[in-house]
PDB file of N, CA, C and O in Angstrom:
ATOM      1  N   ILE A   1     -18.645 -29.163  -0.782  1.00  0.00           N
ATOM      2  CA  ILE A   1     -18.391 -29.303   0.628  1.00  0.00           C
ATOM      3  C   ILE A   1     -18.305 -27.890   1.205  1.00  0.00           C
ATOM      4  O   ILE A   1     -17.576 -27.052   0.670  1.00  0.00           O
ATOM      5  N   ILE A   2     -19.021 -27.654   2.273  1.00  0.00           N
ATOM      6  CA  ILE A   2     -18.986 -26.349   2.931  1.00  0.00           C
ATOM      7  C   ILE A   2     -18.579 -26.553   4.388  1.00  0.00           C
ATOM      8  O   ILE A   2     -19.133 -27.397   5.082  1.00  0.00           O
ATOM      9  N   TYR A   3     -17.590 -25.792   4.814  1.00  0.00           N
ATOM     10  CA  TYR A   3     -17.152 -25.798   6.202  1.00  0.00           C
ATOM     11  C   TYR A   3     -17.415 -24.402   6.758  1.00  0.00           C
ATOM     12  O   TYR A   3     -17.029 -23.402   6.142  1.00  0.00           O
ATOM     13  N   LYS A   4     -18.079 -24.323   7.891  1.00  0.00           N
ATOM     14  CA  LYS A   4     -18.365 -23.028   8.493  1.00  0.00           C
ATOM     15  C   LYS A   4     -18.115 -23.100   9.995  1.00  0.00           C
ATOM     16  O   LYS A   4     -18.552 -24.023  10.662  1.00  0.00           O
ATOM     17  N   LYS A   5     -17.376 -22.112  10.482  1.00  0.00           N
ATOM     18  CA  LYS A   5     -17.114 -21.985  11.913  1.00  0.00           C
ATOM     19  C   LYS A   5     -17.169 -20.507  12.251  1.00  0.00           C
ATOM     20  O   LYS A   5     -16.380 -19.721  11.712  1.00  0.00           O
ATOM     21  N   GLU A   6     -18.108 -20.139  13.096  1.00  0.00           N
ATOM     22  CA  GLU A   6     -18.338 -18.747  13.463  1.00  0.00           C
ATOM     23  C   GLU A   6     -18.554 -17.930  12.185  1.00  0.00           C
ATOM     24  O   GLU A   6     -19.423 -18.263  11.404  1.00  0.00           O
ATOM     25  N   ASN A   7     -17.752 -16.913  11.939  1.00  0.00           N
ATOM     26  CA  ASN A   7     -17.924 -16.088  10.740  1.00  0.00           C
ATOM     27  C   ASN A   7     -17.042 -16.520   9.578  1.00  0.00           C
ATOM     28  O   ASN A   7     -16.971 -15.830   8.572  1.00  0.00           O
ATOM     29  N   ASN A   8     -16.345 -17.644   9.718  1.00  0.00           N
ATOM     30  CA  ASN A   8     -15.470 -18.133   8.667  1.00  0.00           C
ATOM     31  C   ASN A   8     -16.169 -19.226   7.873  1.00  0.00           C
ATOM     32  O   ASN A   8     -16.778 -20.120   8.443  1.00  0.00           O
ATOM     33  N   LYS A   9     -16.058 -19.155   6.556  1.00  0.00           N
ATOM     34  CA  LYS A   9     -16.694 -20.141   5.683  1.00  0.00           C
ATOM     35  C   LYS A   9     -15.726 -20.524   4.575  1.00  0.00           C
ATOM     36  O   LYS A   9     -15.047 -19.675   4.009  1.00  0.00           O
ATOM     37  N   LEU A  10     -15.656 -21.811   4.280  1.00  0.00           N
ATOM     38  CA  LEU A  10     -14.841 -22.340   3.200  1.00  0.00           C
ATOM     39  C   LEU A  10     -15.723 -23.264   2.371  1.00  0.00           C
ATOM     40  O   LEU A  10     -16.425 -24.117   2.931  1.00  0.00           O
ATOM     41  N   THR A  11     -15.719 -23.079   1.064  1.00  0.00           N
ATOM     42  CA  THR A  11     -16.505 -23.922   0.162  1.00  0.00           C
ATOM     43  C   THR A  11     -15.567 -24.577  -0.835  1.00  0.00           C
ATOM     44  O   THR A  11     -14.719 -23.903  -1.431  1.00  0.00           O
ATOM     45  N   PHE A  12     -15.718 -25.879  -1.034  1.00  0.00           N
ATOM     46  CA  PHE A  12     -14.912 -26.635  -1.983  1.00  0.00           C
ATOM     47  C   PHE A  12     -15.837 -27.301  -2.991  1.00  0.00           C
ATOM     48  O   PHE A  12     -16.821 -27.933  -2.609  1.00  0.00           O
ATOM     49  N   GLU A  13     -15.531 -27.131  -4.283  1.00  0.00           N
ATOM     50  CA  GLU A  13     -16.300 -27.763  -5.368  1.00  0.00           C
ATOM     51  C   GLU A  13     -15.331 -28.416  -6.334  1.00  0.00           C
ATOM     52  O   GLU A  13     -14.209 -27.954  -6.499  1.00  0.00           O
ATOM     53  N   PHE A  14     -15.781 -29.475  -6.981  1.00  0.00           N
ATOM     54  CA  PHE A  14     -14.996 -30.040  -8.075  1.00  0.00           C
ATOM     55  C   PHE A  14     -15.935 -30.568  -9.142  1.00  0.00           C
ATOM     56  O   PHE A  14     -17.068 -30.959  -8.861  1.00  0.00           O
ATOM     57  N   PHE A  15     -15.461 -30.540 -10.387  1.00  0.00           N
ATOM     58  CA  PHE A  15     -16.260 -30.901 -11.553  1.00  0.00           C
ATOM     59  C   PHE A  15     -15.390 -31.665 -12.541  1.00  0.00           C
ATOM     60  O   PHE A  15     -14.172 -31.518 -12.541  1.00  0.00           O
ATOM     61  N   ALA A  16     -16.038 -32.431 -13.413  1.00  0.00           N
ATOM     62  CA  ALA A  16     -15.313 -33.012 -14.540  1.00  0.00           C
ATOM     63  C   ALA A  16     -14.735 -31.858 -15.338  1.00  0.00           C
ATOM     64  O   ALA A  16     -15.366 -30.805 -15.480  1.00  0.00           O
ATOM     65  N   GLN A  17     -13.532 -32.011 -15.857  1.00  0.00           N
ATOM     66  CA  GLN A  17     -12.816 -30.895 -16.461  1.00  0.00           C
ATOM     67  C   GLN A  17     -13.517 -30.309 -17.683  1.00  0.00           C
ATOM     68  O   GLN A  17     -13.262 -29.182 -18.052  1.00  0.00           O
ATOM     69  N   ASN A  18     -14.426 -31.026 -18.306  1.00  0.00           N
ATOM     70  CA  ASN A  18     -15.116 -30.454 -19.463  1.00  0.00           C
ATOM     71  C   ASN A  18     -16.266 -29.554 -19.038  1.00  0.00           C
ATOM     72  O   ASN A  18     -16.999 -29.046 -19.854  1.00  0.00           O
ATOM     73  N   HIS A  19     -16.427 -29.316 -17.759  1.00  0.00           N
ATOM     74  CA  HIS A  19     -17.461 -28.448 -17.214  1.00  0.00           C
ATOM     75  C   HIS A  19     -17.009 -26.990 -17.362  1.00  0.00           C
ATOM     76  O   HIS A  19     -15.890 -26.640 -17.020  1.00  0.00           O
ATOM     77  N   ASP A  20     -17.892 -26.120 -17.877  1.00  0.00           N
ATOM     78  CA  ASP A  20     -17.564 -24.702 -17.994  1.00  0.00           C
ATOM     79  C   ASP A  20     -17.577 -24.052 -16.619  1.00  0.00           C
ATOM     80  O   ASP A  20     -18.475 -24.288 -15.819  1.00  0.00           O
ATOM     81  N   MET A  21     -16.560 -23.234 -16.374  1.00  0.00           N
ATOM     82  CA  MET A  21     -16.460 -22.528 -15.098  1.00  0.00           C
ATOM     83  C   MET A  21     -16.323 -21.044 -15.390  1.00  0.00           C
ATOM     84  O   MET A  21     -15.589 -20.649 -16.286  1.00  0.00           O
ATOM     85  N   TYR A  22     -17.026 -20.246 -14.610  1.00  0.00           N
ATOM     86  CA  TYR A  22     -16.974 -18.805 -14.789  1.00  0.00           C
ATOM     87  C   TYR A  22     -16.710 -18.139 -13.451  1.00  0.00           C
ATOM     88  O   TYR A  22     -17.192 -18.592 -12.426  1.00  0.00           O
ATOM     89  N   SER A  23     -15.966 -17.046 -13.507  1.00  0.00           N
ATOM     90  CA  SER A  23     -15.745 -16.239 -12.313  1.00  0.00           C
ATOM     91  C   SER A  23     -15.888 -14.783 -12.724  1.00  0.00           C
ATOM     92  O   SER A  23     -15.270 -14.348 -13.699  1.00  0.00           O
ATOM     93  N   ASN A  24     -16.713 -14.038 -12.013  1.00  0.00           N
ATOM     94  CA  ASN A  24     -16.890 -12.630 -12.287  1.00  0.00           C
ATOM     95  C   ASN A  24     -15.701 -11.883 -11.709  1.00  0.00           C
ATOM     96  O   ASN A  24     -15.547 -11.793 -10.496  1.00  0.00           O
ATOM     97  N   ASN A  25     -14.851 -11.353 -12.574  1.00  0.00           N
ATOM     98  CA  ASN A  25     -13.661 -10.666 -12.078  1.00  0.00           C
ATOM     99  C   ASN A  25     -13.809  -9.148 -12.121  1.00  0.00           C
ATOM    100  O   ASN A  25     -12.827  -8.433 -12.080  1.00  0.00           O
ATOM    101  N   ASP A  26     -15.056  -8.652 -12.193  1.00  0.00           N
ATOM    102  CA  ASP A  26     -15.270  -7.209 -12.148  1.00  0.00           C
ATOM    103  C   ASP A  26     -14.850  -6.633 -10.802  1.00  0.00           C
ATOM    104  O   ASP A  26     -14.449  -5.474 -10.712  1.00  0.00           O
ATOM    105  N   TYR A  27     -14.959  -7.417  -9.745  1.00  0.00           N
ATOM    106  CA  TYR A  27     -14.648  -6.947  -8.401  1.00  0.00           C
ATOM    107  C   TYR A  27     -13.564  -7.798  -7.749  1.00  0.00           C
ATOM    108  O   TYR A  27     -13.602  -8.062  -6.550  1.00  0.00           O
ATOM    109  N   SER A  28     -12.615  -8.232  -8.558  1.00  0.00           N
ATOM    110  CA  SER A  28     -11.523  -9.026  -8.000  1.00  0.00           C
ATOM    111  C   SER A  28     -10.247  -8.776  -8.783  1.00  0.00           C
ATOM    112  O   SER A  28     -10.274  -8.337  -9.927  1.00  0.00           O
ATOM    113  N   LYS A  29      -9.143  -9.055  -8.128  1.00  0.00           N
ATOM    114  CA  LYS A  29      -7.834  -8.985  -8.772  1.00  0.00           C
ATOM    115  C   LYS A  29      -7.385 -10.407  -9.055  1.00  0.00           C
ATOM    116  O   LYS A  29      -7.401 -11.257  -8.168  1.00  0.00           O
ATOM    117  N   TYR A  30      -6.979 -10.668 -10.285  1.00  0.00           N
ATOM    118  CA  TYR A  30      -6.646 -12.012 -10.740  1.00  0.00           C
ATOM    119  C   TYR A  30      -5.139 -12.190 -10.809  1.00  0.00           C
ATOM    120  O   TYR A  30      -4.434 -11.306 -11.291  1.00  0.00           O
ATOM    121  N   ILE A  31      -4.662 -13.321 -10.307  1.00  0.00           N
ATOM    122  CA  ILE A  31      -3.267 -13.710 -10.503  1.00  0.00           C
ATOM    123  C   ILE A  31      -3.222 -15.194 -10.836  1.00  0.00           C
ATOM    124  O   ILE A  31      -4.111 -15.954 -10.461  1.00  0.00           O
ATOM    125  N   SER A  32      -2.208 -15.590 -11.563  1.00  0.00           N
ATOM    126  CA  SER A  32      -1.957 -17.019 -11.764  1.00  0.00           C
ATOM    127  C   SER A  32      -0.589 -17.308 -11.168  1.00  0.00           C
ATOM    128  O   SER A  32       0.303 -16.462 -11.170  1.00  0.00           O
ATOM    129  N   LEU A  33      -0.446 -18.507 -10.609  1.00  0.00           N
ATOM    130  CA  LEU A  33       0.818 -18.889  -9.998  1.00  0.00           C
ATOM    131  C   LEU A  33       1.008 -20.387 -10.152  1.00  0.00           C
ATOM    132  O   LEU A  33       0.042 -21.131 -10.331  1.00  0.00           O
ATOM    133  N   THR A  34       2.241 -20.800 -10.118  1.00  0.00           N
ATOM    134  CA  THR A  34       2.575 -22.215 -10.177  1.00  0.00           C
ATOM    135  C   THR A  34       3.373 -22.565  -8.938  1.00  0.00           C
ATOM    136  O   THR A  34       4.332 -21.877  -8.596  1.00  0.00           O
ATOM    137  N   GLN A  35       2.934 -23.632  -8.271  1.00  0.00           N
ATOM    138  CA  GLN A  35       3.643 -24.101  -7.086  1.00  0.00           C
ATOM    139  C   GLN A  35       3.714 -25.617  -7.148  1.00  0.00           C
ATOM    140  O   GLN A  35       2.694 -26.276  -7.350  1.00  0.00           O
ATOM    141  N   ASN A  36       4.906 -26.151  -6.974  1.00  0.00           N
ATOM    142  CA  ASN A  36       5.139 -27.598  -7.037  1.00  0.00           C
ATOM    143  C   ASN A  36       4.575 -28.201  -8.324  1.00  0.00           C
ATOM    144  O   ASN A  36       3.998 -29.278  -8.313  1.00  0.00           O
ATOM    145  N   GLY A  37       4.725 -27.469  -9.438  1.00  0.00           N
ATOM    146  CA  GLY A  37       4.289 -27.966 -10.743  1.00  0.00           C
ATOM    147  C   GLY A  37       2.806 -27.823 -11.027  1.00  0.00           C
ATOM    148  O   GLY A  37       2.341 -28.171 -12.103  1.00  0.00           O
ATOM    149  N   GLN A  38       2.033 -27.304 -10.089  1.00  0.00           N
ATOM    150  CA  GLN A  38       0.584 -27.140 -10.269  1.00  0.00           C
ATOM    151  C   GLN A  38       0.268 -25.671 -10.532  1.00  0.00           C
ATOM    152  O   GLN A  38       0.717 -24.798  -9.788  1.00  0.00           O
ATOM    153  N   GLU A  39      -0.503 -25.395 -11.592  1.00  0.00           N
ATOM    154  CA  GLU A  39      -0.909 -24.026 -11.890  1.00  0.00           C
ATOM    155  C   GLU A  39      -2.229 -23.713 -11.188  1.00  0.00           C
ATOM    156  O   GLU A  39      -3.156 -24.521 -11.210  1.00  0.00           O
ATOM    157  N   TYR A  40      -2.287 -22.544 -10.552  1.00  0.00           N
ATOM    158  CA  TYR A  40      -3.469 -22.079  -9.828  1.00  0.00           C
ATOM    159  C   TYR A  40      -3.892 -20.720 -10.374  1.00  0.00           C
ATOM    160  O   TYR A  40      -3.054 -19.939 -10.830  1.00  0.00           O
ATOM    161  N   TYR A  41      -5.173 -20.427 -10.262  1.00  0.00           N
ATOM    162  CA  TYR A  41      -5.735 -19.133 -10.632  1.00  0.00           C
ATOM    163  C   TYR A  41      -6.455 -18.590  -9.403  1.00  0.00           C
ATOM    164  O   TYR A  41      -7.346 -19.241  -8.871  1.00  0.00           O
ATOM    165  N   TYR A  42      -6.049 -17.412  -8.971  1.00  0.00           N
ATOM    166  CA  TYR A  42      -6.574 -16.839  -7.733  1.00  0.00           C
ATOM    167  C   TYR A  42      -7.277 -15.529  -8.039  1.00  0.00           C
ATOM    168  O   TYR A  42      -6.713 -14.645  -8.681  1.00  0.00           O
ATOM    169  N   TYR A  43      -8.514 -15.428  -7.595  1.00  0.00           N
ATOM    170  CA  TYR A  43      -9.306 -14.215  -7.736  1.00  0.00           C
ATOM    171  C   TYR A  43      -9.484 -13.636  -6.332  1.00  0.00           C
ATOM    172  O   TYR A  43     -10.196 -14.205  -5.508  1.00  0.00           O
ATOM    173  N   ASN A  44      -8.812 -12.519  -6.067  1.00  0.00           N
ATOM    174  CA  ASN A  44      -8.855 -11.867  -4.763  1.00  0.00           C
ATOM    175  C   ASN A  44      -9.950 -10.807  -4.806  1.00  0.00           C
ATOM    176  O   ASN A  44      -9.818  -9.799  -5.500  1.00  0.00           O
ATOM    177  N   SER A  45     -11.019 -11.025  -4.097  1.00  0.00           N
ATOM    178  CA  SER A  45     -12.166 -10.129  -4.127  1.00  0.00           C
ATOM    179  C   SER A  45     -11.818  -8.760  -3.572  1.00  0.00           C
ATOM    180  O   SER A  45     -11.195  -8.641  -2.527  1.00  0.00           O
ATOM    181  N   THR A  46     -12.232  -7.721  -4.285  1.00  0.00           N
ATOM    182  CA  THR A  46     -12.083  -6.356  -3.793  1.00  0.00           C
ATOM    183  C   THR A  46     -13.346  -5.901  -3.062  1.00  0.00           C
ATOM    184  O   THR A  46     -13.384  -4.814  -2.516  1.00  0.00           O
ATOM    185  N   ASP A  47     -14.361  -6.752  -3.050  1.00  0.00           N
ATOM    186  CA  ASP A  47     -15.610  -6.490  -2.344  1.00  0.00           C
ATOM    187  C   ASP A  47     -15.565  -7.225  -1.006  1.00  0.00           C
ATOM    188  O   ASP A  47     -15.463  -8.452  -0.974  1.00  0.00           O
ATOM    189  N   PRO A  48     -15.614  -6.515   0.110  1.00  0.00           N
ATOM    190  CA  PRO A  48     -15.508  -7.184   1.421  1.00  0.00           C
ATOM    191  C   PRO A  48     -16.656  -8.152   1.702  1.00  0.00           C
ATOM    192  O   PRO A  48     -16.552  -8.989   2.594  1.00  0.00           O
ATOM    193  N   ASN A  49     -17.741  -8.062   0.953  1.00  0.00           N
ATOM    194  CA  ASN A  49     -18.876  -8.968   1.140  1.00  0.00           C
ATOM    195  C   ASN A  49     -18.789 -10.210   0.266  1.00  0.00           C
ATOM    196  O   ASN A  49     -19.681 -11.057   0.290  1.00  0.00           O
ATOM    197  N   ASP A  50     -17.739 -10.325  -0.509  1.00  0.00           N
ATOM    198  CA  ASP A  50     -17.581 -11.468  -1.415  1.00  0.00           C
ATOM    199  C   ASP A  50     -16.351 -12.269  -1.011  1.00  0.00           C
ATOM    200  O   ASP A  50     -15.480 -11.781  -0.298  1.00  0.00           O
ATOM    201  N   THR A  51     -16.280 -13.514  -1.465  1.00  0.00           N
ATOM    202  CA  THR A  51     -15.152 -14.376  -1.106  1.00  0.00           C
ATOM    203  C   THR A  51     -14.124 -14.425  -2.229  1.00  0.00           C
ATOM    204  O   THR A  51     -14.406 -14.127  -3.373  1.00  0.00           O
ATOM    205  N   CYS A  52     -12.936 -14.838  -1.881  1.00  0.00           N
ATOM    206  CA  CYS A  52     -11.868 -15.083  -2.842  1.00  0.00           C
ATOM    207  C   CYS A  52     -12.028 -16.509  -3.356  1.00  0.00           C
ATOM    208  O   CYS A  52     -12.644 -17.346  -2.702  1.00  0.00           O
ATOM    209  N   VAL A  53     -11.465 -16.784  -4.529  1.00  0.00           N
ATOM    210  CA  VAL A  53     -11.564 -18.142  -5.071  1.00  0.00           C
ATOM    211  C   VAL A  53     -10.210 -18.562  -5.655  1.00  0.00           C
ATOM    212  O   VAL A  53      -9.520 -17.769  -6.283  1.00  0.00           O
ATOM    213  N   LEU A  54      -9.854 -19.815  -5.409  1.00  0.00           N
ATOM    214  CA  LEU A  54      -8.682 -20.443  -5.998  1.00  0.00           C
ATOM    215  C   LEU A  54      -9.198 -21.539  -6.919  1.00  0.00           C
ATOM    216  O   LEU A  54      -9.999 -22.380  -6.505  1.00  0.00           O
ATOM    217  N   ILE A  55      -8.741 -21.533  -8.175  1.00  0.00           N
ATOM    218  CA  ILE A  55      -9.180 -22.509  -9.177  1.00  0.00           C
ATOM    219  C   ILE A  55      -7.950 -23.247  -9.692  1.00  0.00           C
ATOM    220  O   ILE A  55      -6.907 -22.636  -9.923  1.00  0.00           O
ATOM    221  N   TRP A  56      -8.078 -24.573  -9.866  1.00  0.00           N
ATOM    222  CA  TRP A  56      -7.001 -25.352 -10.471  1.00  0.00           C
ATOM    223  C   TRP A  56      -7.585 -26.579 -11.151  1.00  0.00           C
ATOM    224  O   TRP A  56      -8.732 -26.938 -10.937  1.00  0.00           O
ATOM    225  N   HIS A  57      -6.779 -27.183 -12.025  1.00  0.00           N
ATOM    226  CA  HIS A  57      -7.191 -28.351 -12.802  1.00  0.00           C
ATOM    227  C   HIS A  57      -6.160 -29.450 -12.601  1.00  0.00           C
ATOM    228  O   HIS A  57      -4.958 -29.186 -12.641  1.00  0.00           O
ATOM    229  N   ASN A  58      -6.656 -30.688 -12.396  1.00  0.00           N
ATOM    230  CA  ASN A  58      -5.734 -31.808 -12.198  1.00  0.00           C
ATOM    231  C   ASN A  58      -6.494 -33.117 -12.374  1.00  0.00           C
ATOM    232  O   ASN A  58      -7.647 -33.230 -11.941  1.00  0.00           O
ATOM    233  N   ASN A  59      -5.852 -34.080 -13.012  1.00  0.00           N
ATOM    234  CA  ASN A  59      -6.391 -35.439 -13.166  1.00  0.00           C
ATOM    235  C   ASN A  59      -7.804 -35.469 -13.736  1.00  0.00           C
ATOM    236  O   ASN A  59      -8.645 -36.243 -13.296  1.00  0.00           O
ATOM    237  N   GLY A  60      -8.088 -34.592 -14.706  1.00  0.00           N
ATOM    238  CA  GLY A  60      -9.388 -34.583 -15.363  1.00  0.00           C
ATOM    239  C   GLY A  60     -10.475 -33.860 -14.594  1.00  0.00           C
ATOM    240  O   GLY A  60     -11.649 -33.932 -14.970  1.00  0.00           O
ATOM    241  N   PHE A  61     -10.136 -33.160 -13.535  1.00  0.00           N
ATOM    242  CA  PHE A  61     -11.117 -32.417 -12.745  1.00  0.00           C
ATOM    243  C   PHE A  61     -10.710 -30.954 -12.623  1.00  0.00           C
ATOM    244  O   PHE A  61      -9.526 -30.612 -12.673  1.00  0.00           O
ATOM    245  N   SER A  62     -11.703 -30.101 -12.429  1.00  0.00           N
ATOM    246  CA  SER A  62     -11.495 -28.687 -12.108  1.00  0.00           C
ATOM    247  C   SER A  62     -11.962 -28.477 -10.677  1.00  0.00           C
ATOM    248  O   SER A  62     -12.994 -29.014 -10.269  1.00  0.00           O
ATOM    249  N   TYR A  63     -11.214 -27.692  -9.925  1.00  0.00           N
ATOM    250  CA  TYR A  63     -11.481 -27.488  -8.506  1.00  0.00           C
ATOM    251  C   TYR A  63     -11.653 -26.004  -8.208  1.00  0.00           C
ATOM    252  O   TYR A  63     -10.928 -25.166  -8.747  1.00  0.00           O
ATOM    253  N   ASN A  64     -12.600 -25.696  -7.338  1.00  0.00           N
ATOM    254  CA  ASN A  64     -12.816 -24.329  -6.838  1.00  0.00           C
ATOM    255  C   ASN A  64     -12.755 -24.369  -5.325  1.00  0.00           C
ATOM    256  O   ASN A  64     -13.395 -25.208  -4.699  1.00  0.00           O
ATOM    257  N   LEU A  65     -12.033 -23.430  -4.754  1.00  0.00           N
ATOM    258  CA  LEU A  65     -11.953 -23.304  -3.309  1.00  0.00           C
ATOM    259  C   LEU A  65     -12.247 -21.846  -2.963  1.00  0.00           C
ATOM    260  O   LEU A  65     -11.511 -20.946  -3.367  1.00  0.00           O
ATOM    261  N   TYR A  66     -13.364 -21.611  -2.280  1.00  0.00           N
ATOM    262  CA  TYR A  66     -13.819 -20.263  -1.932  1.00  0.00           C
ATOM    263  C   TYR A  66     -13.598 -20.017  -0.442  1.00  0.00           C
ATOM    264  O   TYR A  66     -14.029 -20.815   0.383  1.00  0.00           O
ATOM    265  N   ALA A  67     -12.958 -18.897  -0.107  1.00  0.00           N
ATOM    266  CA  ALA A  67     -12.774 -18.511   1.293  1.00  0.00           C
ATOM    267  C   ALA A  67     -12.157 -17.122   1.337  1.00  0.00           C
ATOM    268  O   ALA A  67     -11.519 -16.688   0.372  1.00  0.00           O
ATOM    269  N   ASN A  68     -12.330 -16.439   2.424  1.00  0.00           N
ATOM    270  CA  ASN A  68     -11.671 -15.143   2.621  1.00  0.00           C
ATOM    271  C   ASN A  68     -10.330 -15.379   3.296  1.00  0.00           C
ATOM    272  O   ASN A  68     -10.152 -15.124   4.481  1.00  0.00           O
ATOM    273  N   GLN A  69      -9.415 -15.925   2.502  1.00  0.00           N
ATOM    274  CA  GLN A  69      -8.077 -16.252   2.983  1.00  0.00           C
ATOM    275  C   GLN A  69      -7.067 -15.798   1.939  1.00  0.00           C
ATOM    276  O   GLN A  69      -7.374 -15.742   0.755  1.00  0.00           O
ATOM    277  N   PRO A  70      -5.844 -15.517   2.354  1.00  0.00           N
ATOM    278  CA  PRO A  70      -4.800 -15.171   1.392  1.00  0.00           C
ATOM    279  C   PRO A  70      -4.481 -16.362   0.491  1.00  0.00           C
ATOM    280  O   PRO A  70      -4.719 -17.517   0.853  1.00  0.00           O
ATOM    281  N   VAL A  71      -3.923 -16.068  -0.657  1.00  0.00           N
ATOM    282  CA  VAL A  71      -3.633 -17.114  -1.642  1.00  0.00           C
ATOM    283  C   VAL A  71      -2.738 -18.198  -1.052  1.00  0.00           C
ATOM    284  O   VAL A  71      -2.916 -19.384  -1.341  1.00  0.00           O
ATOM    285  N   GLU A  72      -1.784 -17.825  -0.214  1.00  0.00           N
ATOM    286  CA  GLU A  72      -0.870 -18.819   0.358  1.00  0.00           C
ATOM    287  C   GLU A  72      -1.624 -19.861   1.181  1.00  0.00           C
ATOM    288  O   GLU A  72      -1.300 -21.054   1.121  1.00  0.00           O
ATOM    289  N   GLU A  73      -2.612 -19.429   1.931  1.00  0.00           N
ATOM    290  CA  GLU A  73      -3.406 -20.359   2.744  1.00  0.00           C
ATOM    291  C   GLU A  73      -4.271 -21.255   1.868  1.00  0.00           C
ATOM    292  O   GLU A  73      -4.405 -22.461   2.127  1.00  0.00           O
ATOM    293  N   LEU A  74      -4.872 -20.696   0.826  1.00  0.00           N
ATOM    294  CA  LEU A  74      -5.717 -21.506  -0.058  1.00  0.00           C
ATOM    295  C   LEU A  74      -4.883 -22.542  -0.812  1.00  0.00           C
ATOM    296  O   LEU A  74      -5.326 -23.675  -1.018  1.00  0.00           O
ATOM    297  N   VAL A  75      -3.677 -22.179  -1.218  1.00  0.00           N
ATOM    298  CA  VAL A  75      -2.803 -23.147  -1.898  1.00  0.00           C
ATOM    299  C   VAL A  75      -2.421 -24.272  -0.938  1.00  0.00           C
ATOM    300  O   VAL A  75      -2.403 -25.451  -1.327  1.00  0.00           O
ATOM    301  N   LYS A  76      -2.145 -23.967   0.322  1.00  0.00           N
ATOM    302  CA  LYS A  76      -1.845 -25.018   1.310  1.00  0.00           C
ATOM    303  C   LYS A  76      -3.015 -25.995   1.420  1.00  0.00           C
ATOM    304  O   LYS A  76      -2.831 -27.210   1.474  1.00  0.00           O
ATOM    305  N   ILE A  77      -4.224 -25.459   1.459  1.00  0.00           N
ATOM    306  CA  ILE A  77      -5.411 -26.315   1.534  1.00  0.00           C
ATOM    307  C   ILE A  77      -5.522 -27.143   0.264  1.00  0.00           C
ATOM    308  O   ILE A  77      -5.770 -28.356   0.317  1.00  0.00           O
ATOM    309  N   ALA A  78      -5.338 -26.510  -0.887  1.00  0.00           N
ATOM    310  CA  ALA A  78      -5.448 -27.216  -2.167  1.00  0.00           C
ATOM    311  C   ALA A  78      -4.432 -28.357  -2.250  1.00  0.00           C
ATOM    312  O   ALA A  78      -4.761 -29.467  -2.697  1.00  0.00           O
ATOM    313  N   GLU A  79      -3.224 -28.122  -1.799  1.00  0.00           N
ATOM    314  CA  GLU A  79      -2.190 -29.159  -1.845  1.00  0.00           C
ATOM    315  C   GLU A  79      -2.529 -30.330  -0.931  1.00  0.00           C
ATOM    316  O   GLU A  79      -2.088 -31.444  -1.181  1.00  0.00           O
ATOM    317  N   SER A  80      -3.314 -30.107   0.092  1.00  0.00           N
ATOM    318  CA  SER A  80      -3.657 -31.195   1.006  1.00  0.00           C
ATOM    319  C   SER A  80      -4.822 -32.056   0.483  1.00  0.00           C
ATOM    320  O   SER A  80      -5.108 -33.102   1.057  1.00  0.00           O
ATOM    321  N   ILE A  81      -5.459 -31.626  -0.585  1.00  0.00           N
ATOM    322  CA  ILE A  81      -6.619 -32.350  -1.110  1.00  0.00           C
ATOM    323  C   ILE A  81      -6.223 -33.622  -1.855  1.00  0.00           C
ATOM    324  O   ILE A  81      -6.934 -34.592  -1.854  1.00  0.00           O
ATOM    325  N   TYR A  82      -5.051 -33.647  -2.435  1.00  0.00           N
ATOM    326  CA  TYR A  82      -4.644 -34.800  -3.238  1.00  0.00           C
ATOM    327  C   TYR A  82      -4.416 -36.014  -2.398  1.00  0.00           C
ATOM    328  O   TYR A  82      -3.794 -36.116  -1.469  1.00  0.00           O
TER     329      TYR A  82
END
């Protein structure tokens, strides 16, 4: 799912959990955090031309949320998906 408004873009993907997922972290800072019992992995891009990504796993699926937003905003969006 891709949402785009003016210069803002948000991309949401999900896969069966046995799907391999890769993120190039050569140009990003990685953190993991847990909120409300859910573990998230956040890659904050250090390249202004690239997007940040929030990754999490739940109920047999893996989820990716791409956007140029702070981790707090991406987690709010992720929590609203359930």
